Coordinates of C-alpha atoms and ligand atoms in Angstrom, one line a residue:
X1 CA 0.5 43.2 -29.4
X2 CA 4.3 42.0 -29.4
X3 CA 4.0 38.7 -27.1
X4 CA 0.7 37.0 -27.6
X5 CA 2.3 33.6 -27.4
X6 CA 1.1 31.7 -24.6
X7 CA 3.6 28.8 -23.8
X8 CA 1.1 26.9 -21.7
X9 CA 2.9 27.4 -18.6
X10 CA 0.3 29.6 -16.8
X11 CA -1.9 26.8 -17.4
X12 CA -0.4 24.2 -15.9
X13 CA -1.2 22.7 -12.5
X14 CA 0.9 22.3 -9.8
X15 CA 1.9 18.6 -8.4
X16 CA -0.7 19.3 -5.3
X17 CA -3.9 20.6 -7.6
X18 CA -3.0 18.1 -9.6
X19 CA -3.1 15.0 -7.4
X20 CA -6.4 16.7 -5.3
X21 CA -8.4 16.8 -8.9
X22 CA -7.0 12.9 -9.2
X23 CA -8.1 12.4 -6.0
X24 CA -12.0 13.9 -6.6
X25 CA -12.7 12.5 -9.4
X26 CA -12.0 8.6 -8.8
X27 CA -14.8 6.6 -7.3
X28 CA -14.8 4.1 -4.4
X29 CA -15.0 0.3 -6.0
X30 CA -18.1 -1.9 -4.6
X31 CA -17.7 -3.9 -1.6
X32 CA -17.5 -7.8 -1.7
X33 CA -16.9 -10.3 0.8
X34 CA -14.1 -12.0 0.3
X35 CA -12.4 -15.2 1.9
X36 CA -9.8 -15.3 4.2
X37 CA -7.9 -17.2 2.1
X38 CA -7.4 -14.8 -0.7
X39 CA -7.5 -11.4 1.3
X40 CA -3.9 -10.7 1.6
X41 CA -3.4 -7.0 0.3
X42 CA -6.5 -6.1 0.2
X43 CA -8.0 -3.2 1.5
X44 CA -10.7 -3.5 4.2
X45 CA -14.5 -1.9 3.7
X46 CA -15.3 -2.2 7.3
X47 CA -13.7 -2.0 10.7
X48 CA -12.6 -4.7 12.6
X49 CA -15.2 -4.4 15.6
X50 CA -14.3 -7.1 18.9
X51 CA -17.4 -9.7 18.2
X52 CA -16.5 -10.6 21.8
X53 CA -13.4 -9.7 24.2
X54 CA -9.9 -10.9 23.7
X55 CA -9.1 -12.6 25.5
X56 CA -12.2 -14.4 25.5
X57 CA -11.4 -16.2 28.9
X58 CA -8.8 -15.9 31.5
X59 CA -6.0 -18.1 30.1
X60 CA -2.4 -19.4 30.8
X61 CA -0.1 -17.4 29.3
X62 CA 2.8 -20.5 30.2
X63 CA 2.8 -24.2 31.0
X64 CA 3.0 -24.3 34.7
X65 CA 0.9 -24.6 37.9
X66 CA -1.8 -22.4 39.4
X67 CA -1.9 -21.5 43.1
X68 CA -3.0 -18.9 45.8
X69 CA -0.1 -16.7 46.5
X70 CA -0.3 -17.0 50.5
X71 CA 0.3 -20.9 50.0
X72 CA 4.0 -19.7 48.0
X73 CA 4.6 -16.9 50.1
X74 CA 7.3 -18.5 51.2
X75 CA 8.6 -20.8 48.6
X76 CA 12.5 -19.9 47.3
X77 CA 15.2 -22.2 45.9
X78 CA 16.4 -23.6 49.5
X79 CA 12.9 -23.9 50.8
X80 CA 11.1 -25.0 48.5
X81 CA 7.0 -25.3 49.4
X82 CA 5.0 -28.6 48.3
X83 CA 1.6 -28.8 47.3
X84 CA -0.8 -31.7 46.0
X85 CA -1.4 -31.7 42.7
X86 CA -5.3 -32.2 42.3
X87 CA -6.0 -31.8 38.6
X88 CA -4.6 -30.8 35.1
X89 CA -6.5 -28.7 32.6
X90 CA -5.9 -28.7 29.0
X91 CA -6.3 -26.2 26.0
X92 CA -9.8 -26.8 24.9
X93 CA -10.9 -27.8 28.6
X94 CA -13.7 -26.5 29.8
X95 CA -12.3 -26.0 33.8
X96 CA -15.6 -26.5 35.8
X97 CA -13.7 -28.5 38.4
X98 CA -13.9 -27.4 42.2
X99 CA -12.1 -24.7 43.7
X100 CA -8.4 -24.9 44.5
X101 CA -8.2 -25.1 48.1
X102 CA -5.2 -24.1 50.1
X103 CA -2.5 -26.8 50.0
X104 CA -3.4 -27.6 46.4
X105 CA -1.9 -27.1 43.3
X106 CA -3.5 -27.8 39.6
X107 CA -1.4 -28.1 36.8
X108 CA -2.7 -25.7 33.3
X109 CA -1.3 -25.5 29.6
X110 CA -0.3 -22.6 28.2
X111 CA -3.8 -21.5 26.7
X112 CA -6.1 -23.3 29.5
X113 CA -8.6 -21.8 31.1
X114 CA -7.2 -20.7 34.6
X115 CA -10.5 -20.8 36.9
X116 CA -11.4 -18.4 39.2
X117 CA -9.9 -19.5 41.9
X118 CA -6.2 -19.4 40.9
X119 CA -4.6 -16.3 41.8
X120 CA -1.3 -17.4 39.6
X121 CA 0.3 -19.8 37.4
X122 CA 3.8 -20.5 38.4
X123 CA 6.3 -21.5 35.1
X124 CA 7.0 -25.5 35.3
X125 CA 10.7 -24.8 35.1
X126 CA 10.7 -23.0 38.9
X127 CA 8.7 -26.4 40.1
X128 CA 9.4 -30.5 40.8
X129 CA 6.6 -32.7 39.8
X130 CA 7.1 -36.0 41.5
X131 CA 4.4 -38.7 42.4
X132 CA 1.3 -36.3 42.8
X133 CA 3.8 -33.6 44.9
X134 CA 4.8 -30.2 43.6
X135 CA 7.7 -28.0 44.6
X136 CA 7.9 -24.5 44.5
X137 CA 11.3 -22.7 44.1
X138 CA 9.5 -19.2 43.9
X139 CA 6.7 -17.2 45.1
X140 CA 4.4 -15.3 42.7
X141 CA 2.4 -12.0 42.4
X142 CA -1.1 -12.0 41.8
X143 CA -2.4 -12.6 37.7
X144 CA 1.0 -13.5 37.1
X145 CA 1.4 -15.2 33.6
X146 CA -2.4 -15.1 33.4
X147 CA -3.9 -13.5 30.4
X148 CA -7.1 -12.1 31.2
X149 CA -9.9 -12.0 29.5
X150 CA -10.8 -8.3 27.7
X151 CA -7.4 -7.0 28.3
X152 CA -6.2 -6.4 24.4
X153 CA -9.5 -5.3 23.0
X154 CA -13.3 -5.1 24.9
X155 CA -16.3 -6.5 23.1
X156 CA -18.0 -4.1 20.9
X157 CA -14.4 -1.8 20.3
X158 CA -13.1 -0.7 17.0
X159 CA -9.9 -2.6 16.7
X160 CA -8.5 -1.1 13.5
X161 CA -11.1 0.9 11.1
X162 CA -12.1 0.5 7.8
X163 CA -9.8 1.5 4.8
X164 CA -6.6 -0.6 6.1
X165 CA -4.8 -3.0 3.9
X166 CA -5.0 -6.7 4.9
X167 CA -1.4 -7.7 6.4
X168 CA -0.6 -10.4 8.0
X169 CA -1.9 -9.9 11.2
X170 CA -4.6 -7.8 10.1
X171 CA -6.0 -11.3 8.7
X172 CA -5.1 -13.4 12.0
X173 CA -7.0 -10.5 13.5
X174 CA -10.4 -10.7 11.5
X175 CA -9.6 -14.8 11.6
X176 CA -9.2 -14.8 15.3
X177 CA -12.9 -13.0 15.6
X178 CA -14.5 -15.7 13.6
X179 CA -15.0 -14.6 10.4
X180 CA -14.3 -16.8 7.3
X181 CA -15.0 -13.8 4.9
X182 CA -15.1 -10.2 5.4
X183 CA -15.9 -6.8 3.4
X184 CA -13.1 -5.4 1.3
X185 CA -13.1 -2.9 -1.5
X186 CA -13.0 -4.7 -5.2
X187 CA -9.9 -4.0 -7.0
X188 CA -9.6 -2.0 -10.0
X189 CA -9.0 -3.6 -13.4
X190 CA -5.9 -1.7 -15.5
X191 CA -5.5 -2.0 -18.9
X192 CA -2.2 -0.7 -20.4
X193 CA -1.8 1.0 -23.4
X194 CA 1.5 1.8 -25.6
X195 CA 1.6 4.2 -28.4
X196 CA 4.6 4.1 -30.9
X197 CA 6.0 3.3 -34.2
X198 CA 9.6 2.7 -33.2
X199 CA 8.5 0.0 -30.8
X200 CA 9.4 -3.8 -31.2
X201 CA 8.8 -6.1 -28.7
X202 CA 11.6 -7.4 -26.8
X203 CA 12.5 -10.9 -28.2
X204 CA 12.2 -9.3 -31.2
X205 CA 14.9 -7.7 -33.5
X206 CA 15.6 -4.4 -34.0
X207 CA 16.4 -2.0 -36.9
X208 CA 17.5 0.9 -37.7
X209 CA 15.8 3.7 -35.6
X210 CA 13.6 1.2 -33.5
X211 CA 13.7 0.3 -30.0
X212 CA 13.0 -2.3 -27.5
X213 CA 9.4 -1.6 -26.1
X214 CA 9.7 -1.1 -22.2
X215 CA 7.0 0.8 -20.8
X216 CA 4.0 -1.6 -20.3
X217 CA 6.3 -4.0 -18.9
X218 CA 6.9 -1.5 -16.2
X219 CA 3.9 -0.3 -15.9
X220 CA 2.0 -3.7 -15.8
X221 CA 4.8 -4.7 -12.9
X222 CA 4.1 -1.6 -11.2
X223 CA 0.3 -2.4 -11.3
X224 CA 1.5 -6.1 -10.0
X225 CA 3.5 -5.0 -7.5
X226 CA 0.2 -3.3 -5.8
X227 CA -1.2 -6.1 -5.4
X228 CA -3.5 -6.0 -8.5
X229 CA -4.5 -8.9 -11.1
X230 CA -2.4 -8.9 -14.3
X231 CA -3.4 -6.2 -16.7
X232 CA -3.6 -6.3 -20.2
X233 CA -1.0 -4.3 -22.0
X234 CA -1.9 -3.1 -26.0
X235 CA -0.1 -2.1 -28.3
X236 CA -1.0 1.1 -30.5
X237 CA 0.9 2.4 -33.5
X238 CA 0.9 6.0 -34.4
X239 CA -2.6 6.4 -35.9
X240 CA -5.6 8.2 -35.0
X241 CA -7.4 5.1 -36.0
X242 CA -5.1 2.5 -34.5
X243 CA -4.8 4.8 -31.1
X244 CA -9.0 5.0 -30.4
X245 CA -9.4 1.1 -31.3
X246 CA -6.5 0.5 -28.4
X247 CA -8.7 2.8 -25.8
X248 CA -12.1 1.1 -26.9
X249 CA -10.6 -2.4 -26.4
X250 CA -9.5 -1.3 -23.3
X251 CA -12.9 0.3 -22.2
X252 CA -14.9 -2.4 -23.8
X253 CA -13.6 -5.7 -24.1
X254 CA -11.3 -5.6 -21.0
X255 CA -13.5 -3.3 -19.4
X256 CA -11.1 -1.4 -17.8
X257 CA -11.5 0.9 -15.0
X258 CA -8.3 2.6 -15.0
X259 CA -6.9 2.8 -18.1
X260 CA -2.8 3.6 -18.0
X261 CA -1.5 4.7 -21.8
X262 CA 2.3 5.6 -22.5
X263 CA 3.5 8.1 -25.2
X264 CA 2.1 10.1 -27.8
X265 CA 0.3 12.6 -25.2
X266 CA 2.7 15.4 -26.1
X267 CA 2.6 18.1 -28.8
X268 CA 4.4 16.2 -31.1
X269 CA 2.9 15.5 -34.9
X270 CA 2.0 12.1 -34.5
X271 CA 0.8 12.6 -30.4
X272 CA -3.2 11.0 -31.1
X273 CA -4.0 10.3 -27.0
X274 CA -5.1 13.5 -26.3
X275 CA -7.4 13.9 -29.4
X276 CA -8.6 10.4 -29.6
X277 CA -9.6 10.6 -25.6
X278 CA -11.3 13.3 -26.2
X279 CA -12.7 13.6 -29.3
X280 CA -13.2 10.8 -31.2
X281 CA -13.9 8.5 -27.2
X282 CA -15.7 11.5 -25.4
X283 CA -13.4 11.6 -22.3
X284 CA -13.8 14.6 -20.3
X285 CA -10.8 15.9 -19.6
X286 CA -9.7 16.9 -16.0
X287 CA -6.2 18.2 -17.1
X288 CA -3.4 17.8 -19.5
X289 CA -0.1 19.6 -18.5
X290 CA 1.5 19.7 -14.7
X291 CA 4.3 21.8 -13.7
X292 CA 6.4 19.1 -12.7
X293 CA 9.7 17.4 -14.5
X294 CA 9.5 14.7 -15.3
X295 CA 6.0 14.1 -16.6
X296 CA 4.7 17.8 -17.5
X297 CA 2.3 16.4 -20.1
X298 CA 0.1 14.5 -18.3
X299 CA -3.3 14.2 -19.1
X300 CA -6.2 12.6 -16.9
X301 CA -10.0 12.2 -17.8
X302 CA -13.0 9.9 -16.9
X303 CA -15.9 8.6 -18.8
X304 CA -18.8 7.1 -17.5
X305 CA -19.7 4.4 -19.5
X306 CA -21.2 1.0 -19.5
X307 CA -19.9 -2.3 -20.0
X308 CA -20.1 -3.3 -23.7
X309 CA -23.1 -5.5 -22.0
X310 CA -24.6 -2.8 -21.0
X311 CA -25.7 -2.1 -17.8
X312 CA -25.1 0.6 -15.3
X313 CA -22.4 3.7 -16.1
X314 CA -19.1 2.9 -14.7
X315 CA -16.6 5.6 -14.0
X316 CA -13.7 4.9 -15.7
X317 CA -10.5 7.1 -15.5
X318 CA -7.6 7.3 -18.1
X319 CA -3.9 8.8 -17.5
X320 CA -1.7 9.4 -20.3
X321 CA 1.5 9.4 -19.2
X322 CA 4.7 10.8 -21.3
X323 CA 6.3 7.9 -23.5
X324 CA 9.8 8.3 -21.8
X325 CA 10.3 5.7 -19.1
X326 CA 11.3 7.4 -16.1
X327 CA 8.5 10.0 -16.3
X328 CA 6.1 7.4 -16.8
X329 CA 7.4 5.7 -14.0
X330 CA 7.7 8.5 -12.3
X331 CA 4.5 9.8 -13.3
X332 CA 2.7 6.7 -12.3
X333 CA 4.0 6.9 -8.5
X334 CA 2.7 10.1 -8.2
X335 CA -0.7 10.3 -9.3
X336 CA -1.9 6.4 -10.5
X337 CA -0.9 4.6 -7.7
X338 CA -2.8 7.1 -5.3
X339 CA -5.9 6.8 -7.5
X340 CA -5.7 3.1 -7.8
X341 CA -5.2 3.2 -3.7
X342 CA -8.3 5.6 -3.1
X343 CA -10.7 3.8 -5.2
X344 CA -9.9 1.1 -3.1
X345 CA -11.1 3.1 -0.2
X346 CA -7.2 2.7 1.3
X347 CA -7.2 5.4 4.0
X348 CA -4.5 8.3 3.4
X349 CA -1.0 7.1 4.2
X350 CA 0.5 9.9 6.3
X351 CA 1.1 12.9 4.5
X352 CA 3.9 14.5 6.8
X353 CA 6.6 13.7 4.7
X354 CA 10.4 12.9 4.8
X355 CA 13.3 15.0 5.2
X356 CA 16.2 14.9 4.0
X357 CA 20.1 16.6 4.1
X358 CA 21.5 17.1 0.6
X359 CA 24.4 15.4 -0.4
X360 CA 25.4 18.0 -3.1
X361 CA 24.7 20.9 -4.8
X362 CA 21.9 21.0 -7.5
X363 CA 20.9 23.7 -10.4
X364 CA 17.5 23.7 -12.5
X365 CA 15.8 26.5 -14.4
X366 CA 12.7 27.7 -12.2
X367 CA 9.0 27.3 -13.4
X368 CA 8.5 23.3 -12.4
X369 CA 8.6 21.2 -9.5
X370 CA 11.8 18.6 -10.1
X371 CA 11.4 15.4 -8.8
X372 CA 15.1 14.3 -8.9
X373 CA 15.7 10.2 -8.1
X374 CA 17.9 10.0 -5.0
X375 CA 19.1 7.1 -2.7
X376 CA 18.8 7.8 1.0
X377 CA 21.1 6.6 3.8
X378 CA 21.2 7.4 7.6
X379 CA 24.3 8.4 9.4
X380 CA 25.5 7.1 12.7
X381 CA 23.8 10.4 14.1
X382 CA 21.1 9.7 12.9
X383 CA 20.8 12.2 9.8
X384 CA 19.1 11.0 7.1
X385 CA 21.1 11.9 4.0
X386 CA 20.1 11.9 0.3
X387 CA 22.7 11.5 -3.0
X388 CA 20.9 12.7 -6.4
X389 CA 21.5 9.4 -8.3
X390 CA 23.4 9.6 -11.6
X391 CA 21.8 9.6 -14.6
X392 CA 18.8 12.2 -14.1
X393 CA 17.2 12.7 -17.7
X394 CA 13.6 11.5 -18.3
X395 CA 14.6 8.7 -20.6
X396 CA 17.3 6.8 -18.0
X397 CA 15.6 3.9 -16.5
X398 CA 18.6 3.3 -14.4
X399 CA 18.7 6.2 -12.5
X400 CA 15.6 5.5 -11.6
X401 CA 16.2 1.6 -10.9
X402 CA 18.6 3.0 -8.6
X403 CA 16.7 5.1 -6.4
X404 CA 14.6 5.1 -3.5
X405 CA 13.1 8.3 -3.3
X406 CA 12.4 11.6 -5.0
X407 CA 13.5 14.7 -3.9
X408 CA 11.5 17.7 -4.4
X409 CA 13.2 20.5 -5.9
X410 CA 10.4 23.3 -5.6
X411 CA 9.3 24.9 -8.8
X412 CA 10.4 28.6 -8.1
X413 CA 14.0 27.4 -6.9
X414 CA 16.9 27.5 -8.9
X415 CA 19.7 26.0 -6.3
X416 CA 19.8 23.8 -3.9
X417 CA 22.8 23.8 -2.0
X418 CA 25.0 20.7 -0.4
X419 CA 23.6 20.0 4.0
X420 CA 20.4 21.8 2.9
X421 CA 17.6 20.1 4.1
X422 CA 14.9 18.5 1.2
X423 CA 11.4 17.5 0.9
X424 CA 11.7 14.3 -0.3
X425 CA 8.8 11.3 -1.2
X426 CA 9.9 7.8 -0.6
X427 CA 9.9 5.9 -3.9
X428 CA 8.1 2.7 -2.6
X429 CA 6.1 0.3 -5.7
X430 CA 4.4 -1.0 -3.0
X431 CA 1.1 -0.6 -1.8
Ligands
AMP1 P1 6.5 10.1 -26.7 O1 5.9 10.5 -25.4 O2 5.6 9.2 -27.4 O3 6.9 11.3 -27.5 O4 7.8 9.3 -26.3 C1 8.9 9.9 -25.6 C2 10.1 9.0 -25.7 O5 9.8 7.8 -25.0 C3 10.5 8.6 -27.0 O6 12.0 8.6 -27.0 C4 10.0 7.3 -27.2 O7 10.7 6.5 -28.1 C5 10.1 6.7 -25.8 N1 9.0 5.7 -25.6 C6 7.7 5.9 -25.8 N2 7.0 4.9 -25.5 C7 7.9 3.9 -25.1 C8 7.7 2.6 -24.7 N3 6.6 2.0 -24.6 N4 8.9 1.9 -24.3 C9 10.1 2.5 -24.4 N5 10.2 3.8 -24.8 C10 9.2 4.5 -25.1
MG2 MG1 5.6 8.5 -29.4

């Protein structure tokens, strides 16, 4: 026949098959229970259920004085009303005292217990304390500045549910239930791997032909900046050999469960990831080749297998990402970080979307969803607009460095024209 060759592009995945077979194949982490102290950023195992109502107890929500609203009816700034002061209650007192009687005032701290009695707490700066005598320049409406008891959350609710990342308030919120530990998912350990002759450290020098190695510096930040323990980054030369040692050191040693590698996963002569993973480590291959740009070649696998220890299988997964920097960049914040985030049990973040008007006009060939960098900004209307940055080819960090999104030029499009309205994914490193 005349055209037998196949160039791999009816193959190829698109970005959403892609990131759904990702998505399958990773497996939750174990629970453990961790202490307050350390669970910033982690990502909760169970919901947050009210041990008790919060409030717990009726409480002052100012420091002032309590009192039955007939007895202030009629208080204002030229009248003011007097009552005797009969008592003061504290946070941390418990306010078993007797009722408050008509004519009487009792004085409460923001946080006391207001007792039952007390139909209001008036603020101290509308009042005159003098020698066991209070004056009232206002009236007041009943359960004013009294925080009562159940009326953020009811013992037994679900406050937030399970699969939330631990903010800052998140952990007041588990704190201010009781808890000194609570369940989160256990994080994933990465190990990095670079493949590449013409890399030399930086620090190093450089000769003819070589290059300063960047990727699992970016890579091992990007990992960081997820909230994730330092990964190990190796080094792998162009080798068959050289390239399945750097994956078993990964798998075994640092017994990784995500295992990141850079370069060599194209088509080129010296490309050993694919083969290695497969062949000589026995990774089953999920796919190798999306229709996307940047990052077409990626390939993603999983192996379960057991610590060098032993013990029980573990699944562990393995990208290769392309060897130029903004595609594995690029490459990463599309597929790794979600697989990092669902094997953390992180709930979906929502999926709707941004949108965006065009700043200019743009050309591709069709066949692959682009993901050009771009830098949003909002006009005094309100519009959100988006500027392709300079600099758009797969090996210019900068472009990238300056972006804050990615705008999706669909695979079967060949223009995009300037005010046209784009799909766009916020470019965000963190978690
Ligand atoms: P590869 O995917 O191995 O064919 O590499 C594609 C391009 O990325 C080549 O120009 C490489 O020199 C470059 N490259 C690969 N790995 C790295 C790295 N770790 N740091 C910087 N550049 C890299
Ligand atoms: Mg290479």
């Amino acid at each position: 026949s005349k055209c037998d060759i196949d160039l791999g592009s009816s193959k190829m995945l698109t970005y959403d098959e892609a990131l759904q077979q990702v998505l399958q194949t990773v497996q939750r982490m174990p629970v453990e229970k961790v202490e307050l102290e350390r669970i910033l950023g982690r990502i909760l195992a169970e919901s947050i259920r009210a041990e008790f109502d919060l409030p717990r107890f009726n409480n002052s929500a100012v420091d002032g004085f309590g009192v039955l609203i007939s007895d202030v009816a009629q208080a204002s700034t030229d009248k003011p009303i007097k009552l005797n002061l009969v008592g003061t209650i504290h946070a941390g007192d418990r306010a078993d005292g007797p009722a408050l009687k008509s004519g009487e005032t009792v004085k409460i701290l923001t946080g006391a217990t207001v007792p039952p009695s007390v139909e209001a707490v008036i603020m101290r700066e509308y009042c005159v304390e003098e020698s066991g005598i209070v004056a009232f320049a206002t009236n007041a409406e009943t359960g004013e500045n009294v925080r009562r008891k159940g009326d953020e959350v009811k013992q037994g609710e679900e406050v937030l549910p399970a699969g939330i990342e631990a903010s800052p308030p998140v952990v007041g919120l588990i704190a201010s239930f009781g808890h000194a530990k609570f369940p989160v998912y256990q994080q994933p350990r990465v190990a990095v791997v670079v493949t590449g002759d013409e890399l030399v450290k930086p620090g190093g020098a450089l000769e003819d032909g070589q290059i300063f190695e960047s990727n699992s510096f970016a890579l091992a930040a990007a990992v960081k900046a997820l909230g994730l323990p330092d990964c190990r980054t190796i080094h792998a030369r162009d080798d068959r050999e050289a390239t399945e040692q750097a994956f078993l050191l990964a798998l075994d040693d640092q017994q990784a469960d995500v295992i990141i590698s850079a370069g060599g996963v194209s088509v080129g002569e010296h490309d050993y990831v694919k083969v290695v993973l497969e062949q000589d480590i026995g990774v089953t291959s999920v796919f190798w080749k999306i229709a996307i740009k940047p990052g077409k070649p990626v390939f993603f696998g999983f192996i379960d297998r057991p610590d060098r220890e032993g013990g029980k299988p573990r699944r562990r997964i393995i990208f290769g990402l392309p060897g130029n920097p903004v595609s594995a960049l690029v490459t990463f914040n599309l597929f790794v970080k979600p697989a990092l985030m669902a094997m953390q049990g992180a709930l979906d973040g929502p999926k709707s979307g941004w949108f965006g008007s065009l700043e200019r006009d743009m050309k591709k060939k069709p066949g692959r969803l682009d993901f050009v960098r771009g830098i949003l900004s909002c006009s005094p209307e309100g519009a959100l607009n988006v500027l392709p940055t300079r600099g758009q080819d797969s090996h210019m960090l900068s472009g990238l460095a300056k972006a804050d999104c990615l705008i999706q030029f669909p695979a079967d499009d060949e223009r995009l024209s300037q005010g046209q309205c784009v799909r766009l994914e916020r470019l965000d490193w963190h978690s």
